[in-house]
Amino acid sequence: VQLVESGGGRVQPGGSLRLSCATSGITFRTLTINWHRRTPVKERELVAVITSGVSTEYPDSVKGRFTISRDNAKNTVYLDMTSLKPEDTAVYYCNCRMGFIDYWGQGTQVTVSS
């Protein structure tokens, strides 16, 4: 099982980024996939959820700015982030649960700074 995030980087406030989570070894189309973020001072925060039925959920902190989507043909989930703020700076991880096991990627750093 592999989850590999990409697309992080440095962006100015107000900018946009698209993160990708490429997966293998999982029954992708049947699973809920999540994006989380973590900072040195804040515990892990769930920022987006997409179910197998393509329902989505977001916390208030990112609602209206972040959009999660999935491409079942590519076994990939995306996180489109717009109107980025300095407080969005974090390492972003994708995750899923298959059976009783949680799988995580290695994370991708997003830095929002002028």
CSV table of N, CA, C and O in Angstrom, one decimal:
chain,number,residue,atom,x,y,z
A,1,VAL,N,0.9,-1.2,0.0
A,1,VAL,CA,0.0,0.0,0.0
A,1,VAL,C,0.9,1.2,0.0
A,1,VAL,O,1.8,1.3,0.8
A,2,GLN,N,0.6,2.2,-0.9
A,2,GLN,CA,1.3,3.4,-0.9
A,2,GLN,C,0.4,4.6,-1.1
A,2,GLN,O,-0.6,4.5,-2.0
A,3,LEU,N,0.6,5.6,-0.4
A,3,LEU,CA,-0.1,6.9,-0.6
A,3,LEU,C,1.1,7.9,-0.7
A,3,LEU,O,1.9,8.1,0.2
A,4,VAL,N,1.1,8.6,-1.8
A,4,VAL,CA,2.2,9.5,-2.1
A,4,VAL,C,1.6,10.9,-2.4
A,4,VAL,O,0.9,11.1,-3.4
A,5,GLU,N,1.9,11.9,-1.5
A,5,GLU,CA,1.5,13.2,-1.7
A,5,GLU,C,2.5,14.0,-2.6
A,5,GLU,O,3.7,13.8,-2.5
A,6,SER,N,2.0,15.0,-3.3
A,6,SER,CA,2.8,15.9,-4.1
A,6,SER,C,2.1,17.2,-4.3
A,6,SER,O,0.9,17.3,-4.0
A,7,GLY,N,2.8,18.2,-4.7
A,7,GLY,CA,2.2,19.5,-5.1
A,7,GLY,C,2.4,20.6,-4.1
A,7,GLY,O,2.0,21.7,-4.3
A,8,GLY,N,3.0,20.2,-3.0
A,8,GLY,CA,3.3,21.3,-2.0
A,8,GLY,C,4.3,22.3,-2.5
A,8,GLY,O,5.0,22.1,-3.5
A,9,GLY,N,4.5,23.3,-1.7
A,9,GLY,CA,5.5,24.3,-2.1
A,9,GLY,C,5.2,25.6,-1.3
A,9,GLY,O,4.5,25.6,-0.3
A,10,ARG,N,5.9,26.7,-1.8
A,10,ARG,CA,5.8,28.0,-1.1
A,10,ARG,C,4.9,28.9,-2.0
A,10,ARG,O,5.1,28.9,-3.2
A,11,VAL,N,4.0,29.6,-1.4
A,11,VAL,CA,3.1,30.4,-2.1
A,11,VAL,C,2.8,31.7,-1.3
A,11,VAL,O,2.8,31.6,-0.1
A,12,GLN,N,2.5,32.7,-2.0
A,12,GLN,CA,2.1,34.0,-1.3
A,12,GLN,C,0.7,33.9,-0.7
A,12,GLN,O,-0.1,33.2,-1.3
A,13,PRO,N,0.4,34.7,0.3
A,13,PRO,CA,-1.0,34.8,0.8
A,13,PRO,C,-1.9,35.1,-0.3
A,13,PRO,O,-1.6,36.0,-1.2
A,14,GLY,N,-3.0,34.5,-0.4
A,14,GLY,CA,-4.0,34.7,-1.5
A,14,GLY,C,-3.8,33.8,-2.7
A,14,GLY,O,-4.6,33.7,-3.6
A,15,GLY,N,-2.7,33.1,-2.7
A,15,GLY,CA,-2.4,32.2,-3.8
A,15,GLY,C,-3.1,30.8,-3.7
A,15,GLY,O,-3.9,30.6,-2.8
A,16,SER,N,-2.8,30.0,-4.6
A,16,SER,CA,-3.4,28.7,-4.8
A,16,SER,C,-2.4,27.6,-5.0
A,16,SER,O,-1.3,27.8,-5.5
A,17,LEU,N,-2.8,26.4,-4.6
A,17,LEU,CA,-2.0,25.2,-4.8
A,17,LEU,C,-2.9,24.0,-5.0
A,17,LEU,O,-4.0,24.0,-4.5
A,18,ARG,N,-2.5,23.0,-5.8
A,18,ARG,CA,-3.2,21.8,-5.9
A,18,ARG,C,-2.3,20.7,-5.4
A,18,ARG,O,-1.2,20.5,-5.9
A,19,LEU,N,-2.8,20.0,-4.4
A,19,LEU,CA,-2.1,18.8,-3.9
A,19,LEU,C,-2.7,17.6,-4.5
A,19,LEU,O,-3.9,17.5,-4.8
A,20,SER,N,-1.8,16.6,-4.7
A,20,SER,CA,-2.3,15.3,-5.2
A,20,SER,C,-1.9,14.2,-4.2
A,20,SER,O,-0.8,14.3,-3.6
A,21,CYS,N,-2.7,13.2,-4.2
A,21,CYS,CA,-2.4,12.0,-3.4
A,21,CYS,C,-2.6,10.8,-4.3
A,21,CYS,O,-3.7,10.4,-4.6
A,22,ALA,N,-1.5,10.2,-4.8
A,22,ALA,CA,-1.5,9.1,-5.6
A,22,ALA,C,-1.5,7.8,-4.8
A,22,ALA,O,-0.6,7.7,-3.9
A,23,THR,N,-2.4,6.9,-5.0
A,23,THR,CA,-2.4,5.7,-4.2
A,23,THR,C,-2.2,4.4,-5.0
A,23,THR,O,-2.5,4.4,-6.3
A,24,SER,N,-1.8,3.4,-4.4
A,24,SER,CA,-1.7,2.1,-5.0
A,24,SER,C,-1.9,1.0,-3.9
A,24,SER,O,-1.6,1.3,-2.7
A,25,GLY,N,-2.3,-0.1,-4.3
A,25,GLY,CA,-2.5,-1.2,-3.3
A,25,GLY,C,-3.7,-1.2,-2.5
A,25,GLY,O,-3.8,-2.0,-1.5
A,26,ILE,N,-4.6,-0.3,-2.8
A,26,ILE,CA,-5.9,-0.2,-2.0
A,26,ILE,C,-7.0,-0.3,-2.9
A,26,ILE,O,-6.9,-0.1,-4.1
A,27,THR,N,-8.2,-0.6,-2.4
A,27,THR,CA,-9.4,-0.7,-3.2
A,27,THR,C,-10.0,0.7,-3.2
A,27,THR,O,-11.0,1.1,-2.6
A,28,PHE,N,-9.3,1.5,-4.0
A,28,PHE,CA,-9.4,3.0,-4.0
A,28,PHE,C,-10.9,3.4,-4.1
A,28,PHE,O,-11.4,4.2,-3.3
A,29,ARG,N,-11.6,2.9,-5.1
A,29,ARG,CA,-12.9,3.5,-5.4
A,29,ARG,C,-13.9,3.2,-4.3
A,29,ARG,O,-15.0,3.8,-4.2
A,30,THR,N,-13.6,2.3,-3.4
A,30,THR,CA,-14.5,1.9,-2.3
A,30,THR,C,-14.3,2.7,-1.0
A,30,THR,O,-15.0,2.5,0.0
A,31,LEU,N,-13.2,3.4,-1.0
A,31,LEU,CA,-12.7,4.0,0.3
A,31,LEU,C,-12.9,5.5,0.4
A,31,LEU,O,-12.9,6.2,-0.6
A,32,THR,N,-13.1,5.9,1.7
A,32,THR,CA,-13.1,7.3,2.0
A,32,THR,C,-11.6,7.8,2.1
A,32,THR,O,-10.8,7.1,2.8
A,33,ILE,N,-11.3,8.9,1.5
A,33,ILE,CA,-9.9,9.4,1.6
A,33,ILE,C,-10.0,10.8,2.3
A,33,ILE,O,-10.9,11.6,2.0
A,34,ASN,N,-9.0,11.0,3.1
A,34,ASN,CA,-9.0,12.2,3.9
A,34,ASN,C,-7.7,13.0,3.7
A,34,ASN,O,-6.6,12.4,3.4
A,35,TRP,N,-7.8,14.3,3.8
A,35,TRP,CA,-6.6,15.1,3.9
A,35,TRP,C,-6.5,15.7,5.3
A,35,TRP,O,-7.5,16.2,5.8
A,36,HIS,N,-5.3,15.6,5.9
A,36,HIS,CA,-5.0,16.2,7.2
A,36,HIS,C,-3.9,17.2,7.0
A,36,HIS,O,-3.1,17.1,6.1
A,37,ARG,N,-3.7,18.0,8.1
A,37,ARG,CA,-2.5,18.8,8.1
A,37,ARG,C,-2.0,18.9,9.5
A,37,ARG,O,-2.7,18.7,10.5
A,38,ARG,N,-0.7,19.1,9.6
A,38,ARG,CA,0.0,19.2,11.0
A,38,ARG,C,1.0,20.3,10.9
A,38,ARG,O,1.8,20.5,10.0
A,39,THR,N,1.1,21.1,12.1
A,39,THR,CA,2.1,22.1,12.2
A,39,THR,C,2.9,21.8,13.5
A,39,THR,O,2.4,20.9,14.3
A,40,PRO,N,4.0,22.4,13.7
A,40,PRO,CA,4.8,22.1,14.9
A,40,PRO,C,4.0,22.5,16.2
A,40,PRO,O,4.3,21.9,17.2
A,41,VAL,N,3.1,23.4,16.1
A,41,VAL,CA,2.4,23.9,17.3
A,41,VAL,C,0.9,23.4,17.4
A,41,VAL,O,0.3,23.5,18.5
A,42,LYS,N,0.4,22.8,16.3
A,42,LYS,CA,-1.0,22.4,16.4
A,42,LYS,C,-1.1,20.9,16.1
A,42,LYS,O,-0.3,20.4,15.2
A,43,GLU,N,-1.9,20.2,16.8
A,43,GLU,CA,-2.2,18.8,16.5
A,43,GLU,C,-2.7,18.7,15.1
A,43,GLU,O,-3.2,19.6,14.5
A,44,ARG,N,-2.7,17.4,14.7
A,44,ARG,CA,-3.3,17.1,13.3
A,44,ARG,C,-4.7,17.6,13.2
A,44,ARG,O,-5.5,17.4,14.1
A,45,GLU,N,-5.0,18.2,12.1
A,45,GLU,CA,-6.3,18.8,11.8
A,45,GLU,C,-6.8,18.1,10.5
A,45,GLU,O,-6.1,18.1,9.5
A,46,LEU,N,-8.0,17.6,10.6
A,46,LEU,CA,-8.7,17.1,9.4
A,46,LEU,C,-9.2,18.2,8.5
A,46,LEU,O,-9.9,19.1,9.1
A,47,VAL,N,-8.8,18.3,7.3
A,47,VAL,CA,-9.2,19.5,6.5
A,47,VAL,C,-10.1,19.1,5.3
A,47,VAL,O,-10.7,20.0,4.7
A,48,ALA,N,-10.2,17.8,4.9
A,48,ALA,CA,-11.1,17.5,3.9
A,48,ALA,C,-11.3,16.0,3.9
A,48,ALA,O,-10.4,15.2,4.2
A,49,VAL,N,-12.6,15.6,3.5
A,49,VAL,CA,-13.0,14.2,3.4
A,49,VAL,C,-13.7,14.0,2.1
A,49,VAL,O,-14.6,14.9,1.8
A,50,ILE,N,-13.5,12.9,1.4
A,50,ILE,CA,-14.3,12.5,0.3
A,50,ILE,C,-14.6,11.1,0.4
A,50,ILE,O,-13.7,10.2,0.6
A,51,THR,N,-15.9,10.8,0.3
A,51,THR,CA,-16.3,9.4,0.4
A,51,THR,C,-16.3,8.7,-1.0
A,51,THR,O,-16.1,9.3,-2.0
A,52,SER,N,-16.6,7.4,-0.9
A,52,SER,CA,-16.6,6.6,-2.2
A,52,SER,C,-17.8,7.2,-3.0
A,52,SER,O,-17.7,7.1,-4.3
A,53,GLY,N,-18.8,7.7,-2.4
A,53,GLY,CA,-19.9,8.3,-3.1
A,53,GLY,C,-19.8,9.7,-3.5
A,53,GLY,O,-20.7,10.4,-3.9
A,54,VAL,N,-18.5,10.2,-3.3
A,54,VAL,CA,-18.1,11.6,-3.6
A,54,VAL,C,-18.8,12.6,-2.8
A,54,VAL,O,-18.9,13.8,-3.2
A,55,SER,N,-19.3,12.3,-1.6
A,55,SER,CA,-19.7,13.3,-0.6
A,55,SER,C,-18.4,13.9,0.0
A,55,SER,O,-17.4,13.2,0.2
A,56,THR,N,-18.5,15.2,0.3
A,56,THR,CA,-17.3,15.9,0.8
A,56,THR,C,-17.7,16.6,2.1
A,56,THR,O,-18.8,17.0,2.4
A,57,GLU,N,-16.7,16.8,3.0
A,57,GLU,CA,-16.8,17.5,4.2
A,57,GLU,C,-15.6,18.3,4.5
A,57,GLU,O,-14.5,17.9,4.1
A,58,TYR,N,-15.8,19.5,5.1
A,58,TYR,CA,-14.7,20.4,5.4
A,58,TYR,C,-14.9,21.0,6.7
A,58,TYR,O,-16.1,21.3,7.1
A,59,PRO,N,-13.9,21.3,7.5
A,59,PRO,CA,-14.1,22.1,8.7
A,59,PRO,C,-14.3,23.6,8.3
A,59,PRO,O,-13.9,24.0,7.2
A,60,ASP,N,-14.8,24.4,9.2
A,60,ASP,CA,-15.0,25.8,8.9
A,60,ASP,C,-13.8,26.5,8.5
A,60,ASP,O,-13.8,27.5,7.8
A,61,SER,N,-12.6,26.1,9.0
A,61,SER,CA,-11.4,26.8,8.8
A,61,SER,C,-11.0,26.8,7.3
A,61,SER,O,-10.2,27.7,6.9
A,62,VAL,N,-11.5,25.9,6.5
A,62,VAL,CA,-11.1,25.8,5.1
A,62,VAL,C,-12.3,25.8,4.2
A,62,VAL,O,-12.1,25.9,2.9
A,63,LYS,N,-13.5,25.8,4.7
A,63,LYS,CA,-14.7,25.7,3.9
A,63,LYS,C,-14.8,26.9,3.0
A,63,LYS,O,-14.6,28.0,3.4
A,64,GLY,N,-15.1,26.6,1.7
A,64,GLY,CA,-15.2,27.7,0.7
A,64,GLY,C,-13.8,28.0,0.1
A,64,GLY,O,-13.8,28.7,-0.9
A,65,ARG,N,-12.7,27.5,0.6
A,65,ARG,CA,-11.4,27.8,0.1
A,65,ARG,C,-10.8,26.5,-0.5
A,65,ARG,O,-10.0,26.5,-1.4
A,66,PHE,N,-11.0,25.4,0.2
A,66,PHE,CA,-10.4,24.1,-0.2
A,66,PHE,C,-11.5,23.2,-0.9
A,66,PHE,O,-12.7,23.2,-0.5
A,67,THR,N,-11.1,22.5,-1.9
A,67,THR,CA,-12.0,21.5,-2.6
A,67,THR,C,-11.3,20.2,-2.8
A,67,THR,O,-10.2,20.2,-3.3
A,68,ILE,N,-11.9,19.2,-2.3
A,68,ILE,CA,-11.3,17.8,-2.4
A,68,ILE,C,-12.1,17.1,-3.6
A,68,ILE,O,-13.3,17.3,-3.8
A,69,SER,N,-11.3,16.4,-4.4
A,69,SER,CA,-11.9,15.6,-5.5
A,69,SER,C,-11.2,14.3,-5.7
A,69,SER,O,-10.1,14.2,-5.1
A,70,ARG,N,-11.7,13.4,-6.5
A,70,ARG,CA,-11.1,12.2,-6.7
A,70,ARG,C,-11.2,11.7,-8.1
A,70,ARG,O,-12.2,12.1,-8.8
A,71,ASP,N,-10.2,11.0,-8.6
A,71,ASP,CA,-10.2,10.4,-9.9
A,71,ASP,C,-10.1,8.9,-9.8
A,71,ASP,O,-8.9,8.5,-9.6
A,72,ASN,N,-11.1,8.2,-9.8
A,72,ASN,CA,-11.1,6.8,-9.6
A,72,ASN,C,-10.2,6.0,-10.7
A,72,ASN,O,-9.7,5.0,-10.4
A,73,ALA,N,-10.2,6.6,-11.9
A,73,ALA,CA,-9.4,6.0,-12.9
A,73,ALA,C,-7.9,6.1,-12.7
A,73,ALA,O,-7.1,5.2,-13.1
A,74,LYS,N,-7.5,7.1,-11.9
A,74,LYS,CA,-6.1,7.3,-11.6
A,74,LYS,C,-5.8,7.0,-10.2
A,74,LYS,O,-4.6,7.1,-9.8
A,75,ASN,N,-6.7,6.5,-9.4
A,75,ASN,CA,-6.5,6.2,-8.0
A,75,ASN,C,-5.9,7.4,-7.3
A,75,ASN,O,-5.0,7.2,-6.4
A,76,THR,N,-6.4,8.5,-7.6
A,76,THR,CA,-5.7,9.8,-7.0
A,76,THR,C,-6.8,10.7,-6.5
A,76,THR,O,-7.9,10.8,-7.0
A,77,VAL,N,-6.4,11.3,-5.4
A,77,VAL,CA,-7.3,12.3,-4.7
A,77,VAL,C,-6.5,13.7,-4.8
A,77,VAL,O,-5.3,13.7,-4.7
A,78,TYR,N,-7.3,14.7,-5.0
A,78,TYR,CA,-6.7,16.1,-5.1
A,78,TYR,C,-7.3,17.0,-4.0
A,78,TYR,O,-8.4,16.8,-3.5
A,79,LEU,N,-6.5,17.9,-3.7
A,79,LEU,CA,-6.9,19.0,-2.8
A,79,LEU,C,-6.6,20.3,-3.4
A,79,LEU,O,-5.4,20.7,-3.5
A,80,ASP,N,-7.6,21.0,-3.9
A,80,ASP,CA,-7.4,22.3,-4.5
A,80,ASP,C,-7.5,23.4,-3.4
A,80,ASP,O,-8.6,23.5,-2.7
A,81,MET,N,-6.5,24.2,-3.2
A,81,MET,CA,-6.5,25.1,-2.1
A,81,MET,C,-6.4,26.5,-2.7
A,81,MET,O,-5.5,26.8,-3.5
A,82,THR,N,-7.3,27.4,-2.4
A,82,THR,CA,-7.3,28.8,-2.9
A,82,THR,C,-7.4,29.7,-1.7
A,82,THR,O,-7.6,29.3,-0.6
A,83,SER,N,-7.1,31.0,-2.0
A,83,SER,CA,-7.1,32.1,-1.0
A,83,SER,C,-6.3,31.6,0.2
A,83,SER,O,-6.8,31.8,1.4
A,84,LEU,N,-5.1,31.1,0.0
A,84,LEU,CA,-4.3,30.6,1.1
A,84,LEU,C,-3.9,31.7,2.0
A,84,LEU,O,-3.6,32.8,1.6
A,85,LYS,N,-3.8,31.3,3.3
A,85,LYS,CA,-3.5,32.2,4.4
A,85,LYS,C,-2.2,31.7,5.1
A,85,LYS,O,-1.9,30.4,5.0
A,86,PRO,N,-1.5,32.5,5.7
A,86,PRO,CA,-0.3,32.0,6.5
A,86,PRO,C,-0.6,30.9,7.4
A,86,PRO,O,0.2,30.0,7.6
A,87,GLU,N,-1.8,30.9,8.0
A,87,GLU,CA,-2.2,29.9,9.0
A,87,GLU,C,-2.4,28.5,8.3
A,87,GLU,O,-2.7,27.5,9.0
A,88,ASP,N,-2.5,28.5,7.0
A,88,ASP,CA,-2.6,27.2,6.2
A,88,ASP,C,-1.2,26.5,6.1
A,88,ASP,O,-1.2,25.4,5.6
A,89,THR,N,-0.2,27.2,6.5
A,89,THR,CA,1.2,26.6,6.5
A,89,THR,C,1.2,25.3,7.4
A,89,THR,O,0.9,25.4,8.5
A,90,ALA,N,1.6,24.2,6.8
A,90,ALA,CA,1.6,22.9,7.5
A,90,ALA,C,2.1,21.9,6.5
A,90,ALA,O,2.3,22.1,5.4
A,91,VAL,N,2.3,20.7,7.1
A,91,VAL,CA,2.6,19.5,6.3
A,91,VAL,C,1.2,18.8,6.1
A,91,VAL,O,0.5,18.6,7.0
A,92,TYR,N,0.9,18.6,4.8
A,92,TYR,CA,-0.4,18.0,4.5
A,92,TYR,C,-0.2,16.5,4.1
A,92,TYR,O,0.7,16.1,3.4
A,93,TYR,N,-1.1,15.7,4.7
A,93,TYR,CA,-1.1,14.3,4.6
A,93,TYR,C,-2.4,13.8,4.0
A,93,TYR,O,-3.5,14.3,4.4
A,94,CYS,N,-2.4,12.8,3.2
A,94,CYS,CA,-3.6,12.0,2.9
A,94,CYS,C,-3.6,10.7,3.6
A,94,CYS,O,-2.5,10.2,4.0
A,95,ASN,N,-4.8,10.2,3.9
A,95,ASN,CA,-4.9,9.0,4.7
A,95,ASN,C,-6.2,8.3,4.3
A,95,ASN,O,-7.2,8.9,3.8
A,96,CYS,N,-6.2,7.0,4.5
A,96,CYS,CA,-7.4,6.2,4.3
A,96,CYS,C,-7.4,5.1,5.3
A,96,CYS,O,-6.3,4.7,5.9
A,97,ARG,N,-8.5,4.5,5.6
A,97,ARG,CA,-8.6,3.3,6.4
A,97,ARG,C,-9.1,2.2,5.5
A,97,ARG,O,-10.2,2.3,4.9
A,98,MET,N,-8.4,1.1,5.5
A,98,MET,CA,-8.8,-0.1,4.8
A,98,MET,C,-8.8,-1.3,5.8
A,98,MET,O,-7.8,-1.6,6.4
A,99,GLY,N,-10.0,-1.9,6.0
A,99,GLY,CA,-10.1,-2.8,7.1
A,99,GLY,C,-10.0,-2.1,8.4
A,99,GLY,O,-10.7,-1.1,8.6
A,100,PHE,N,-9.0,-2.6,9.2
A,100,PHE,CA,-8.8,-1.9,10.5
A,100,PHE,C,-7.5,-1.2,10.5
A,100,PHE,O,-7.0,-0.8,11.6
A,101,ILE,N,-6.9,-0.9,9.4
A,101,ILE,CA,-5.6,-0.3,9.3
A,101,ILE,C,-5.7,1.1,8.7
A,101,ILE,O,-6.4,1.3,7.6
A,102,ASP,N,-5.1,2.1,9.3
A,102,ASP,CA,-5.0,3.4,8.7
A,102,ASP,C,-3.7,3.5,8.0
A,102,ASP,O,-2.6,3.1,8.5
A,103,TYR,N,-3.8,4.0,6.7
A,103,TYR,CA,-2.6,4.2,5.9
A,103,TYR,C,-2.4,5.7,5.7
A,103,TYR,O,-3.4,6.5,5.5
A,104,TRP,N,-1.1,6.1,5.7
A,104,TRP,CA,-0.8,7.5,5.6
A,104,TRP,C,0.3,7.7,4.5
A,104,TRP,O,1.2,6.8,4.4
A,105,GLY,N,0.3,8.8,3.9
A,105,GLY,CA,1.4,9.2,3.0
A,105,GLY,C,2.5,9.9,3.9
A,105,GLY,O,2.4,10.0,5.1
A,106,GLN,N,3.6,10.3,3.2
A,106,GLN,CA,4.7,10.9,3.9
A,106,GLN,C,4.6,12.4,4.1
A,106,GLN,O,5.3,13.0,4.9
A,107,GLY,N,3.6,13.0,3.5
A,107,GLY,CA,3.3,14.4,3.6
A,107,GLY,C,4.0,15.3,2.6
A,107,GLY,O,5.0,14.9,2.0
A,108,THR,N,3.4,16.4,2.4
A,108,THR,CA,4.0,17.4,1.5
A,108,THR,C,3.8,18.8,2.2
A,108,THR,O,2.8,19.1,2.8
A,109,GLN,N,4.9,19.5,2.2
A,109,GLN,CA,5.0,20.8,3.0
A,109,GLN,C,4.3,21.9,2.1
A,109,GLN,O,4.6,22.1,0.9
A,110,VAL,N,3.4,22.7,2.8
A,110,VAL,CA,2.8,23.9,2.2
A,110,VAL,C,3.2,25.0,3.1
A,110,VAL,O,3.0,25.0,4.3
A,111,THR,N,3.8,26.0,2.4
A,111,THR,CA,4.2,27.2,3.2
A,111,THR,C,3.6,28.4,2.5
A,111,THR,O,3.8,28.7,1.3
A,112,VAL,N,2.8,29.2,3.3
A,112,VAL,CA,2.2,30.4,2.8
A,112,VAL,C,2.8,31.6,3.5
A,112,VAL,O,2.7,31.8,4.7
A,113,SER,N,3.6,32.3,2.7
A,113,SER,CA,4.4,33.4,3.2
A,113,SER,C,4.7,34.4,2.1
A,113,SER,O,4.9,34.1,1.0
A,114,SER,N,4.7,35.7,2.5
A,114,SER,CA,5.1,36.7,1.6
A,114,SER,C,6.6,37.0,1.7
A,114,SER,O,7.2,37.8,0.9
